[in-house]
Amino acid sequence: KQQESVQVKQKEQQISLQVNTKEQEHAELERIKSSLEQQNQKLNGELEIIQNNLVTTETNRNNCAEQLKQHQQTLKQYESELKTAKQNHQNAEEQLREQQNTVTTAQQKLQKCQHKEQQCNQARQQAENDVRITQQNLEMAENALKVAEFALDAILAFMNANPLAKVVGLGVKEAAVHACKQKLEGAKRNLQDREKALEKRTRDHEQAIVDTKNAEDTLKTEQKNLETKQNDLTARKRELDIAKKKSLIKKKSLRLQMNSIEIYDDNMNKFNNKNEIKAKK
């Protein structure tokens, strides 16, 4: 009986040892299971974060790509505006040069008109002086004729009163009267010519005054037009500067968007690689 009791105890000890071993193995399995579950949970959390980051990055990348398209369209519009602004500025420069030439021509014409007006005024004054001198000559011819006629009338009166008297110088007196009449007629014709010349010189002078006034008005108008062209060129230059600045800023924005897309693409590749690695784990 004692031997059986020992055997039973030994067997109980073996069973107890086996139970402890199994319990230890079970506890170790539970620990490993718990550790794996924690690792899996951690990996799932990290995988979810990566996937969320990937989705966010992809969304941001798509938004950035859409903004890039908008920037490209806007840049195309700005480039068209810049081209138009350059053409407008070039046209304004050409118009200003043409207007400057027009003003120079108007100034030269005014100078010619003023010079002609001075010449016409001098010619009119000379014609007036010629008329005065011719009038004086006419008066002198009239007076000379009166004197000659008076002398002739005196001889004729003497002859009538003294028919038998011998008269000397009658022919001379008659010749003097005839000569004075011819001289008077010549003076009258000369006066008419001088008066006609004065009328023409007066008309020429009056027309020259009108031409000068018109040239002055034309010059004032063209100078105002020149000022308008200068202001227009200033405005076109300002528009060109604005168009250049807008285009430059938009190009910088475009480069930034392209750089952002490259960064998003790199991040997406990194997230995809991490995602694959985590998935394999």
PDB file of N, CA and C in Angstrom, residues 16-115:
ATOM      1  N   SER A  16       0.430  17.252 -12.215  1.00  0.00           N
ATOM      2  CA  SER A  16       0.483  18.663 -11.805  1.00  0.00           C
ATOM      3  C   SER A  16       1.519  19.422 -12.630  1.00  0.00           C
ATOM      4  N   LEU A  17       2.685  18.731 -12.884  1.00  0.00           N
ATOM      5  CA  LEU A  17       3.739  19.362 -13.684  1.00  0.00           C
ATOM      6  C   LEU A  17       3.261  19.600 -15.109  1.00  0.00           C
ATOM      7  N   GLN A  18       2.563  18.581 -15.641  1.00  0.00           N
ATOM      8  CA  GLN A  18       2.033  18.726 -17.005  1.00  0.00           C
ATOM      9  C   GLN A  18       1.018  19.862 -17.076  1.00  0.00           C
ATOM     10  N   VAL A  19       0.184  19.936 -16.029  1.00  0.00           N
ATOM     11  CA  VAL A  19      -0.835  21.004 -16.002  1.00  0.00           C
ATOM     12  C   VAL A  19      -0.154  22.369 -15.940  1.00  0.00           C
ATOM     13  N   ASN A  20       0.862  22.477 -15.087  1.00  0.00           N
ATOM     14  CA  ASN A  20       1.583  23.760 -14.987  1.00  0.00           C
ATOM     15  C   ASN A  20       2.241  24.131 -16.311  1.00  0.00           C
ATOM     16  N   THR A  21       2.818  23.072 -16.923  1.00  0.00           N
ATOM     17  CA  THR A  21       3.467  23.331 -18.229  1.00  0.00           C
ATOM     18  C   THR A  21       2.446  23.815 -19.254  1.00  0.00           C
ATOM     19  N   LYS A  22       1.304  23.127 -19.287  1.00  0.00           N
ATOM     20  CA  LYS A  22       0.251  23.525 -20.236  1.00  0.00           C
ATOM     21  C   LYS A  22      -0.250  24.938 -19.927  1.00  0.00           C
ATOM     22  N   GLU A  23      -0.382  25.208 -18.607  1.00  0.00           N
ATOM     23  CA  GLU A  23      -0.851  26.551 -18.235  1.00  0.00           C
ATOM     24  C   GLU A  23       0.162  27.615 -18.661  1.00  0.00           C
ATOM     25  N   GLN A  24       1.460  27.272 -18.462  1.00  0.00           N
ATOM     26  CA  GLN A  24       2.487  28.225 -18.884  1.00  0.00           C
ATOM     27  C   GLN A  24       2.474  28.430 -20.402  1.00  0.00           C
ATOM     28  N   GLU A  25       2.329  27.284 -21.117  1.00  0.00           N
ATOM     29  CA  GLU A  25       2.267  27.382 -22.585  1.00  0.00           C
ATOM     30  C   GLU A  25       1.055  28.205 -23.020  1.00  0.00           C
ATOM     31  N   HIS A  26      -0.067  27.948 -22.334  1.00  0.00           N
ATOM     32  CA  HIS A  26      -1.289  28.693 -22.673  1.00  0.00           C
ATOM     33  C   HIS A  26      -1.119  30.186 -22.372  1.00  0.00           C
ATOM     34  N   ALA A  27      -0.499  30.473 -21.225  1.00  0.00           N
ATOM     35  CA  ALA A  27      -0.272  31.878 -20.866  1.00  0.00           C
ATOM     36  C   ALA A  27       0.647  32.549 -21.882  1.00  0.00           C
ATOM     37  N   GLU A  28       1.693  31.777 -22.308  1.00  0.00           N
ATOM     38  CA  GLU A  28       2.608  32.340 -23.317  1.00  0.00           C
ATOM     39  C   GLU A  28       1.889  32.592 -24.636  1.00  0.00           C
ATOM     40  N   LEU A  29       1.029  31.644 -25.024  1.00  0.00           N
ATOM     41  CA  LEU A  29       0.249  31.818 -26.263  1.00  0.00           C
ATOM     42  C   LEU A  29      -0.680  33.024 -26.159  1.00  0.00           C
ATOM     43  N   GLU A  30      -1.281  33.162 -24.988  1.00  0.00           N
ATOM     44  CA  GLU A  30      -2.166  34.313 -24.784  1.00  0.00           C
ATOM     45  C   GLU A  30      -1.378  35.618 -24.855  1.00  0.00           C
ATOM     46  N   ARG A  31      -0.154  35.572 -24.268  1.00  0.00           N
ATOM     47  CA  ARG A  31       0.681  36.775 -24.321  1.00  0.00           C
ATOM     48  C   ARG A  31       1.074  37.093 -25.756  1.00  0.00           C
ATOM     49  N   ILE A  32       1.468  36.039 -26.473  1.00  0.00           N
ATOM     50  CA  ILE A  32       1.841  36.243 -27.891  1.00  0.00           C
ATOM     51  C   ILE A  32       0.637  36.731 -28.693  1.00  0.00           C
ATOM     52  N   LYS A  33      -0.515  36.096 -28.421  1.00  0.00           N
ATOM     53  CA  LYS A  33      -1.746  36.509 -29.127  1.00  0.00           C
ATOM     54  C   LYS A  33      -2.061  37.971 -28.844  1.00  0.00           C
ATOM     55  N   SER A  34      -1.953  38.343 -27.539  1.00  0.00           N
ATOM     56  CA  SER A  34      -2.251  39.728 -27.165  1.00  0.00           C
ATOM     57  C   SER A  34      -1.264  40.691 -27.822  1.00  0.00           C
ATOM     58  N   SER A  35       0.037  40.247 -27.846  1.00  0.00           N
ATOM     59  CA  SER A  35       1.047  41.102 -28.466  1.00  0.00           C
ATOM     60  C   SER A  35       0.787  41.264 -29.965  1.00  0.00           C
ATOM     61  N   LEU A  36       0.419  40.144 -30.603  1.00  0.00           N
ATOM     62  CA  LEU A  36       0.121  40.205 -32.042  1.00  0.00           C
ATOM     63  C   LEU A  36      -1.102  41.072 -32.320  1.00  0.00           C
ATOM     64  N   GLU A  37      -2.086  40.901 -31.418  1.00  0.00           N
ATOM     65  CA  GLU A  37      -3.288  41.726 -31.601  1.00  0.00           C
ATOM     66  C   GLU A  37      -2.956  43.209 -31.451  1.00  0.00           C
ATOM     67  N   GLN A  38      -2.095  43.513 -30.445  1.00  0.00           N
ATOM     68  CA  GLN A  38      -1.697  44.911 -30.265  1.00  0.00           C
ATOM     69  C   GLN A  38      -0.913  45.435 -31.478  1.00  0.00           C
ATOM     70  N   GLN A  39       0.020  44.553 -31.942  1.00  0.00           N
ATOM     71  CA  GLN A  39       0.782  44.956 -33.125  1.00  0.00           C
ATOM     72  C   GLN A  39      -0.125  45.148 -34.342  1.00  0.00           C
ATOM     73  N   ASN A  40      -1.071  44.196 -34.471  1.00  0.00           N
ATOM     74  CA  ASN A  40      -2.000  44.294 -35.605  1.00  0.00           C
ATOM     75  C   ASN A  40      -2.867  45.550 -35.506  1.00  0.00           C
ATOM     76  N   GLN A  41      -3.311  45.818 -34.260  1.00  0.00           N
ATOM     77  CA  GLN A  41      -4.117  47.031 -34.047  1.00  0.00           C
ATOM     78  C   GLN A  41      -3.302  48.285 -34.365  1.00  0.00           C
ATOM     79  N   LYS A  42      -2.017  48.240 -33.920  1.00  0.00           N
ATOM     80  CA  LYS A  42      -1.146  49.379 -34.196  1.00  0.00           C
ATOM     81  C   LYS A  42      -0.919  49.542 -35.695  1.00  0.00           C
ATOM     82  N   LEU A  43      -0.680  48.374 -36.350  1.00  0.00           N
ATOM     83  CA  LEU A  43      -0.468  48.428 -37.803  1.00  0.00           C
ATOM     84  C   LEU A  43      -1.714  48.921 -38.532  1.00  0.00           C
ATOM     85  N   ASN A  44      -2.866  48.435 -38.066  1.00  0.00           N
ATOM     86  CA  ASN A  44      -4.122  48.888 -38.687  1.00  0.00           C
ATOM     87  C   ASN A  44      -4.315  50.391 -38.504  1.00  0.00           C
ATOM     88  N   GLY A  45      -3.961  50.856 -37.265  1.00  0.00           N
ATOM     89  CA  GLY A  45      -4.071  52.296 -37.016  1.00  0.00           C
ATOM     90  C   GLY A  45      -3.125  53.089 -37.907  1.00  0.00           C
ATOM     91  N   GLU A  46      -1.876  52.568 -37.995  1.00  0.00           N
ATOM     92  CA  GLU A  46      -0.909  53.254 -38.853  1.00  0.00           C
ATOM     93  C   GLU A  46      -1.336  53.192 -40.315  1.00  0.00           C
ATOM     94  N   LEU A  47      -1.878  51.994 -40.697  1.00  0.00           N
ATOM     95  CA  LEU A  47      -2.349  51.843 -42.078  1.00  0.00           C
ATOM     96  C   LEU A  47      -3.503  52.800 -42.370  1.00  0.00           C
ATOM     97  N   GLU A  48      -4.384  52.939 -41.390  1.00  0.00           N
ATOM     98  CA  GLU A  48      -5.520  53.858 -41.572  1.00  0.00           C
ATOM     99  C   GLU A  48      -5.031  55.307 -41.696  1.00  0.00           C
ATOM    100  N   ILE A  49      -4.034  55.632 -40.844  1.00  0.00           N
ATOM    101  CA  ILE A  49      -3.468  56.994 -40.922  1.00  0.00           C
ATOM    102  C   ILE A  49      -2.835  57.225 -42.291  1.00  0.00           C
ATOM    103  N   ILE A  50      -2.070  56.203 -42.752  1.00  0.00           N
ATOM    104  CA  ILE A  50      -1.427  56.328 -44.065  1.00  0.00           C
ATOM    105  C   ILE A  50      -2.470  56.485 -45.163  1.00  0.00           C
ATOM    106  N   GLN A  51      -3.523  55.645 -45.073  1.00  0.00           N
ATOM    107  CA  GLN A  51      -4.569  55.731 -46.090  1.00  0.00           C
ATOM    108  C   GLN A  51      -5.284  57.088 -46.044  1.00  0.00           C
ATOM    109  N   ASN A  52      -5.546  57.558 -44.819  1.00  0.00           N
ATOM    110  CA  ASN A  52      -6.183  58.885 -44.691  1.00  0.00           C
ATOM    111  C   ASN A  52      -5.276  59.981 -45.262  1.00  0.00           C
ATOM    112  N   ASN A  53      -3.982  59.867 -44.908  1.00  0.00           N
ATOM    113  CA  ASN A  53      -3.035  60.847 -45.450  1.00  0.00           C
ATOM    114  C   ASN A  53      -2.957  60.755 -46.971  1.00  0.00           C
ATOM    115  N   LEU A  54      -3.024  59.521 -47.468  1.00  0.00           N
ATOM    116  CA  LEU A  54      -2.989  59.326 -48.917  1.00  0.00           C
ATOM    117  C   LEU A  54      -4.208  59.954 -49.579  1.00  0.00           C
ATOM    118  N   VAL A  55      -5.381  59.719 -48.960  1.00  0.00           N
ATOM    119  CA  VAL A  55      -6.612  60.306 -49.509  1.00  0.00           C
ATOM    120  C   VAL A  55      -6.544  61.832 -49.462  1.00  0.00           C
ATOM    121  N   THR A  56      -6.090  62.337 -48.293  1.00  0.00           N
ATOM    122  CA  THR A  56      -5.981  63.797 -48.157  1.00  0.00           C
ATOM    123  C   THR A  56      -4.991  64.375 -49.171  1.00  0.00           C
ATOM    124  N   THR A  57      -3.844  63.691 -49.278  1.00  0.00           N
ATOM    125  CA  THR A  57      -2.826  64.162 -50.230  1.00  0.00           C
ATOM    126  C   THR A  57      -3.342  64.109 -51.662  1.00  0.00           C
ATOM    127  N   GLU A  58      -4.034  63.007 -51.984  1.00  0.00           N
ATOM    128  CA  GLU A  58      -4.579  62.873 -53.346  1.00  0.00           C
ATOM    129  C   GLU A  58      -5.627  63.951 -53.613  1.00  0.00           C
ATOM    130  N   THR A  59      -6.461  64.218 -52.593  1.00  0.00           N
ATOM    131  CA  THR A  59      -7.475  65.278 -52.748  1.00  0.00           C
ATOM    132  C   THR A  59      -6.812  66.633 -52.952  1.00  0.00           C
ATOM    133  N   ASN A  60      -5.811  66.894 -52.098  1.00  0.00           N
ATOM    134  CA  ASN A  60      -5.088  68.167 -52.243  1.00  0.00           C
ATOM    135  C   ASN A  60      -4.387  68.262 -53.595  1.00  0.00           C
ATOM    136  N   ARG A  61      -3.851  67.124 -54.024  1.00  0.00           N
ATOM    137  CA  ARG A  61      -3.165  67.093 -55.317  1.00  0.00           C
ATOM    138  C   ARG A  61      -4.145  67.371 -56.457  1.00  0.00           C
ATOM    139  N   ASN A  62      -5.322  66.761 -56.374  1.00  0.00           N
ATOM    140  CA  ASN A  62      -6.336  66.993 -57.409  1.00  0.00           C
ATOM    141  C   ASN A  62      -6.811  68.445 -57.398  1.00  0.00           C
ATOM    142  N   ASN A  63      -7.003  68.968 -56.178  1.00  0.00           N
ATOM    143  CA  ASN A  63      -7.395  70.387 -56.078  1.00  0.00           C
ATOM    144  C   ASN A  63      -6.308  71.292 -56.657  1.00  0.00           C
ATOM    145  N   CYS A  64      -5.073  70.928 -56.344  1.00  0.00           N
ATOM    146  CA  CYS A  64      -3.950  71.716 -56.854  1.00  0.00           C
ATOM    147  C   CYS A  64      -3.874  71.620 -58.380  1.00  0.00           C
ATOM    148  N   ALA A  65      -4.147  70.421 -58.905  1.00  0.00           N
ATOM    149  CA  ALA A  65      -4.142  70.243 -60.360  1.00  0.00           C
ATOM    150  C   ALA A  65      -5.249  71.063 -61.010  1.00  0.00           C
ATOM    151  N   GLU A  66      -6.408  71.110 -60.344  1.00  0.00           N
ATOM    152  CA  GLU A  66      -7.516  71.912 -60.868  1.00  0.00           C
ATOM    153  C   GLU A  66      -7.157  73.402 -60.837  1.00  0.00           C
ATOM    154  N   GLN A  67      -6.538  73.802 -59.722  1.00  0.00           N
ATOM    155  CA  GLN A  67      -6.090  75.196 -59.634  1.00  0.00           C
ATOM    156  C   GLN A  67      -5.030  75.498 -60.696  1.00  0.00           C
ATOM    157  N   LEU A  68      -4.198  74.498 -60.982  1.00  0.00           N
ATOM    158  CA  LEU A  68      -3.178  74.672 -62.018  1.00  0.00           C
ATOM    159  C   LEU A  68      -3.828  74.938 -63.373  1.00  0.00           C
ATOM    160  N   LYS A  69      -4.891  74.174 -63.668  1.00  0.00           N
ATOM    161  CA  LYS A  69      -5.615  74.399 -64.925  1.00  0.00           C
ATOM    162  C   LYS A  69      -6.186  75.815 -64.975  1.00  0.00           C
ATOM    163  N   GLN A  70      -6.755  76.230 -63.830  1.00  0.00           N
ATOM    164  CA  GLN A  70      -7.316  77.583 -63.779  1.00  0.00           C
ATOM    165  C   GLN A  70      -6.217  78.638 -63.966  1.00  0.00           C
ATOM    166  N   HIS A  71      -5.067  78.399 -63.318  1.00  0.00           N
ATOM    167  CA  HIS A  71      -3.944  79.334 -63.478  1.00  0.00           C
ATOM    168  C   HIS A  71      -3.465  79.364 -64.932  1.00  0.00           C
ATOM    169  N   GLN A  72      -3.445  78.192 -65.557  1.00  0.00           N
ATOM    170  CA  GLN A  72      -3.014  78.135 -66.959  1.00  0.00           C
ATOM    171  C   GLN A  72      -3.979  78.901 -67.861  1.00  0.00           C
ATOM    172  N   GLN A  73      -5.281  78.732 -67.600  1.00  0.00           N
ATOM    173  CA  GLN A  73      -6.272  79.465 -68.385  1.00  0.00           C
ATOM    174  C   GLN A  73      -6.154  80.972 -68.143  1.00  0.00           C
ATOM    175  N   THR A  74      -5.987  81.323 -66.851  1.00  0.00           N
ATOM    176  CA  THR A  74      -5.844  82.748 -66.527  1.00  0.00           C
ATOM    177  C   THR A  74      -4.575  83.322 -67.139  1.00  0.00           C
ATOM    178  N   LEU A  75      -3.483  82.537 -67.077  1.00  0.00           N
ATOM    179  CA  LEU A  75      -2.225  82.994 -67.674  1.00  0.00           C
ATOM    180  C   LEU A  75      -2.382  83.191 -69.179  1.00  0.00           C
ATOM    181  N   LYS A  76      -3.114  82.284 -69.811  1.00  0.00           N
ATOM    182  CA  LYS A  76      -3.365  82.426 -71.252  1.00  0.00           C
ATOM    183  C   LYS A  76      -4.103  83.727 -71.539  1.00  0.00           C
ATOM    184  N   GLN A  77      -5.085  84.023 -70.680  1.00  0.00           N
ATOM    185  CA  GLN A  77      -5.828  85.284 -70.827  1.00  0.00           C
ATOM    186  C   GLN A  77      -4.902  86.483 -70.595  1.00  0.00           C
ATOM    187  N   TYR A  78      -4.062  86.392 -69.554  1.00  0.00           N
ATOM    188  CA  TYR A  78      -3.142  87.493 -69.249  1.00  0.00           C
ATOM    189  C   TYR A  78      -2.121  87.688 -70.372  1.00  0.00           C
ATOM    190  N   GLU A  79      -1.663  86.572 -70.953  1.00  0.00           N
ATOM    191  CA  GLU A  79      -0.710  86.679 -72.063  1.00  0.00           C
ATOM    192  C   GLU A  79      -1.361  87.362 -73.261  1.00  0.00           C
ATOM    193  N   SER A  80      -2.650  87.047 -73.481  1.00  0.00           N
ATOM    194  CA  SER A  80      -3.382  87.713 -74.570  1.00  0.00           C
ATOM    195  C   SER A  80      -3.533  89.202 -74.275  1.00  0.00           C
ATOM    196  N   GLU A  81      -3.856  89.526 -73.015  1.00  0.00           N
ATOM    197  CA  GLU A  81      -3.973  90.934 -72.623  1.00  0.00           C
ATOM    198  C   GLU A  81      -2.627  91.647 -72.753  1.00  0.00           C
ATOM    199  N   LEU A  82      -1.549  90.943 -72.400  1.00  0.00           N
ATOM    200  CA  LEU A  82      -0.211  91.532 -72.507  1.00  0.00           C
ATOM    201  C   LEU A  82       0.139  91.808 -73.965  1.00  0.00           C
ATOM    202  N   LYS A  83      -0.212  90.867 -74.834  1.00  0.00           N
ATOM    203  CA  LYS A  83       0.043  91.059 -76.269  1.00  0.00           C
ATOM    204  C   LYS A  83      -0.722  92.272 -76.790  1.00  0.00           C
ATOM    205  N   THR A  84      -1.992  92.375 -76.367  1.00  0.00           N
ATOM    206  CA  THR A  84      -2.807  93.526 -76.780  1.00  0.00           C
ATOM    207  C   THR A  84      -2.232  94.825 -76.222  1.00  0.00           C
ATOM    208  N   ALA A  85      -1.802  94.788 -74.954  1.00  0.00           N
ATOM    209  CA  ALA A  85      -1.235  95.989 -74.321  1.00  0.00           C
ATOM    210  C   ALA A  85       0.046  96.425 -75.032  1.00  0.00           C
ATOM    211  N   LYS A  86       0.871  95.452 -75.437  1.00  0.00           N
ATOM    212  CA  LYS A  86       2.096  95.789 -76.174  1.00  0.00           C
ATOM    213  C   LYS A  86       1.760  96.441 -77.508  1.00  0.00           C
ATOM    214  N   GLN A  87       0.756  95.874 -78.203  1.00  0.00           N
ATOM    215  CA  GLN A  87       0.359  96.432 -79.495  1.00  0.00           C
ATOM    216  C   GLN A  87      -0.216  97.835 -79.328  1.00  0.00           C
ATOM    217  N   ASN A  88      -1.052  97.999 -78.286  1.00  0.00           N
ATOM    218  CA  ASN A  88      -1.636  99.327 -78.025  1.00  0.00           C
ATOM    219  C   ASN A  88      -0.550 100.351 -77.696  1.00  0.00           C
ATOM    220  N   HIS A  89       0.437  99.915 -76.917  1.00  0.00           N
ATOM    221  CA  HIS A  89       1.542 100.816 -76.556  1.00  0.00           C
ATOM    222  C   HIS A  89       2.358 101.178 -77.788  1.00  0.00           C
ATOM    223  N   GLN A  90       2.599 100.190 -78.650  1.00  0.00           N
ATOM    224  CA  GLN A  90       3.341 100.450 -79.887  1.00  0.00           C
ATOM    225  C   GLN A  90       2.570 101.403 -80.793  1.00  0.00           C
ATOM    226  N   ASN A  91       1.250 101.181 -80.895  1.00  0.00           N
ATOM    227  CA  ASN A  91       0.418 102.073 -81.711  1.00  0.00           C
ATOM    228  C   ASN A  91       0.422 103.493 -81.154  1.00  0.00           C
ATOM    229  N   ALA A  92       0.358 103.594 -79.816  1.00  0.00           N
ATOM    230  CA  ALA A  92       0.353 104.918 -79.177  1.00  0.00           C
ATOM    231  C   ALA A  92       1.673 105.646 -79.434  1.00  0.00           C
ATOM    232  N   GLU A  93       2.784 104.903 -79.398  1.00  0.00           N
ATOM    233  CA  GLU A  93       4.085 105.514 -79.694  1.00  0.00           C
ATOM    234  C   GLU A  93       4.134 106.028 -81.133  1.00  0.00           C
ATOM    235  N   GLU A  94       3.632 105.207 -82.062  1.00  0.00           N
ATOM    236  CA  GLU A  94       3.634 105.600 -83.472  1.00  0.00           C
ATOM    237  C   GLU A  94       2.732 106.808 -83.703  1.00  0.00           C
ATOM    238  N   GLN A  95       1.554 106.798 -83.070  1.00  0.00           N
ATOM    239  CA  GLN A  95       0.633 107.930 -83.210  1.00  0.00           C
ATOM    240  C   GLN A  95       1.235 109.207 -82.625  1.00  0.00           C
ATOM    241  N   LEU A  96       1.967 109.064 -81.520  1.00  0.00           N
ATOM    242  CA  LEU A  96       2.611 110.236 -80.915  1.00  0.00           C
ATOM    243  C   LEU A  96       3.680 110.797 -81.850  1.00  0.00           C
ATOM    244  N   ARG A  97       4.474 109.909 -82.456  1.00  0.00           N
ATOM    245  CA  ARG A  97       5.495 110.381 -83.402  1.00  0.00           C
ATOM    246  C   ARG A  97       4.843 111.087 -84.594  1.00  0.00           C
ATOM    247  N   GLU A  98       3.764 110.512 -85.108  1.00  0.00           N
ATOM    248  CA  GLU A  98       3.063 111.142 -86.227  1.00  0.00           C
ATOM    249  C   GLU A  98       2.506 112.508 -85.825  1.00  0.00           C
ATOM    250  N   GLN A  99       1.960 112.587 -84.601  1.00  0.00           N
ATOM    251  CA  GLN A  99       1.402 113.855 -84.141  1.00  0.00           C
ATOM    252  C   GLN A  99       2.499 114.888 -83.921  1.00  0.00           C
ATOM    253  N   GLN A 100       3.657 114.450 -83.443  1.00  0.00           N
ATOM    254  CA  GLN A 100       4.790 115.369 -83.284  1.00  0.00           C
ATOM    255  C   GLN A 100       5.213 115.935 -84.639  1.00  0.00           C
ATOM    256  N   ASN A 101       5.213 115.071 -85.655  1.00  0.00           N
ATOM    257  CA  ASN A 101       5.526 115.541 -87.011  1.00  0.00           C
ATOM    258  C   ASN A 101       4.463 116.518 -87.506  1.00  0.00           C
ATOM    259  N   THR A 102       3.193 116.228 -87.172  1.00  0.00           N
ATOM    260  CA  THR A 102       2.099 117.117 -87.573  1.00  0.00           C
ATOM    261  C   THR A 102       2.252 118.490 -86.922  1.00  0.00           C
ATOM    262  N   VAL A 103       2.617 118.509 -85.632  1.00  0.00           N
ATOM    263  CA  VAL A 103       2.823 119.780 -84.924  1.00  0.00           C
ATOM    264  C   VAL A 103       3.995 120.545 -85.537  1.00  0.00           C
ATOM    265  N   THR A 104       5.070 119.825 -85.853  1.00  0.00           N
ATOM    266  CA  THR A 104       6.227 120.481 -86.486  1.00  0.00           C
ATOM    267  C   THR A 104       5.836 121.104 -87.824  1.00  0.00           C
ATOM    268  N   THR A 105       5.047 120.360 -88.604  1.00  0.00           N
ATOM    269  CA  THR A 105       4.575 120.888 -89.891  1.00  0.00           C
ATOM    270  C   THR A 105       3.700 122.123 -89.687  1.00  0.00           C
ATOM    271  N   ALA A 106       2.828 122.073 -88.672  1.00  0.00           N
ATOM    272  CA  ALA A 106       1.953 123.217 -88.380  1.00  0.00           C
ATOM    273  C   ALA A 106       2.771 124.432 -87.935  1.00  0.00           C
ATOM    274  N   GLN A 107       3.818 124.189 -87.153  1.00  0.00           N
ATOM    275  CA  GLN A 107       4.690 125.294 -86.721  1.00  0.00           C
ATOM    276  C   GLN A 107       5.403 125.924 -87.919  1.00  0.00           C
ATOM    277  N   GLN A 108       5.892 125.073 -88.808  1.00  0.00           N
ATOM    278  CA  GLN A 108       6.571 125.582 -90.005  1.00  0.00           C
ATOM    279  C   GLN A 108       5.607 126.373 -90.889  1.00  0.00           C
ATOM    280  N   LYS A 109       4.380 125.867 -91.014  1.00  0.00           N
ATOM    281  CA  LYS A 109       3.385 126.582 -91.820  1.00  0.00           C
ATOM    282  C   LYS A 109       3.056 127.935 -91.202  1.00  0.00           C
ATOM    283  N   LEU A 110       2.934 127.981 -89.877  1.00  0.00           N
ATOM    284  CA  LEU A 110       2.655 129.251 -89.203  1.00  0.00           C
ATOM    285  C   LEU A 110       3.791 130.241 -89.443  1.00  0.00           C
ATOM    286  N   GLN A 111       5.022 129.763 -89.349  1.00  0.00           N
ATOM    287  CA  GLN A 111       6.166 130.647 -89.595  1.00  0.00           C
ATOM    288  C   GLN A 111       6.132 131.203 -91.020  1.00  0.00           C
ATOM    289  N   LYS A 112       5.787 130.350 -91.988  1.00  0.00           N
ATOM    290  CA  LYS A 112       5.683 130.808 -93.377  1.00  0.00           C
ATOM    291  C   LYS A 112       4.566 131.837 -93.529  1.00  0.00           C
ATOM    292  N   CYS A 113       3.432 131.568 -92.878  1.00  0.00           N
ATOM    293  CA  CYS A 113       2.305 132.507 -92.953  1.00  0.00           C
ATOM    294  C   CYS A 113       2.663 133.849 -92.317  1.00  0.00           C
ATOM    295  N   GLN A 114       3.349 133.794 -91.173  1.00  0.00           N
ATOM    296  CA  GLN A 114       3.759 135.038 -90.510  1.00  0.00           C
ATOM    297  C   GLN A 114       4.746 135.817 -91.376  1.00  0.00           C
ATOM    298  N   HIS A 115       5.677 135.094 -92.011  1.00  0.00           N
ATOM    299  CA  HIS A 115       6.646 135.753 -92.896  1.00  0.00           C
ATOM    300  C   HIS A 115       5.935 136.372 -94.100  1.00  0.00           C
TER     301      HIS A 115
END
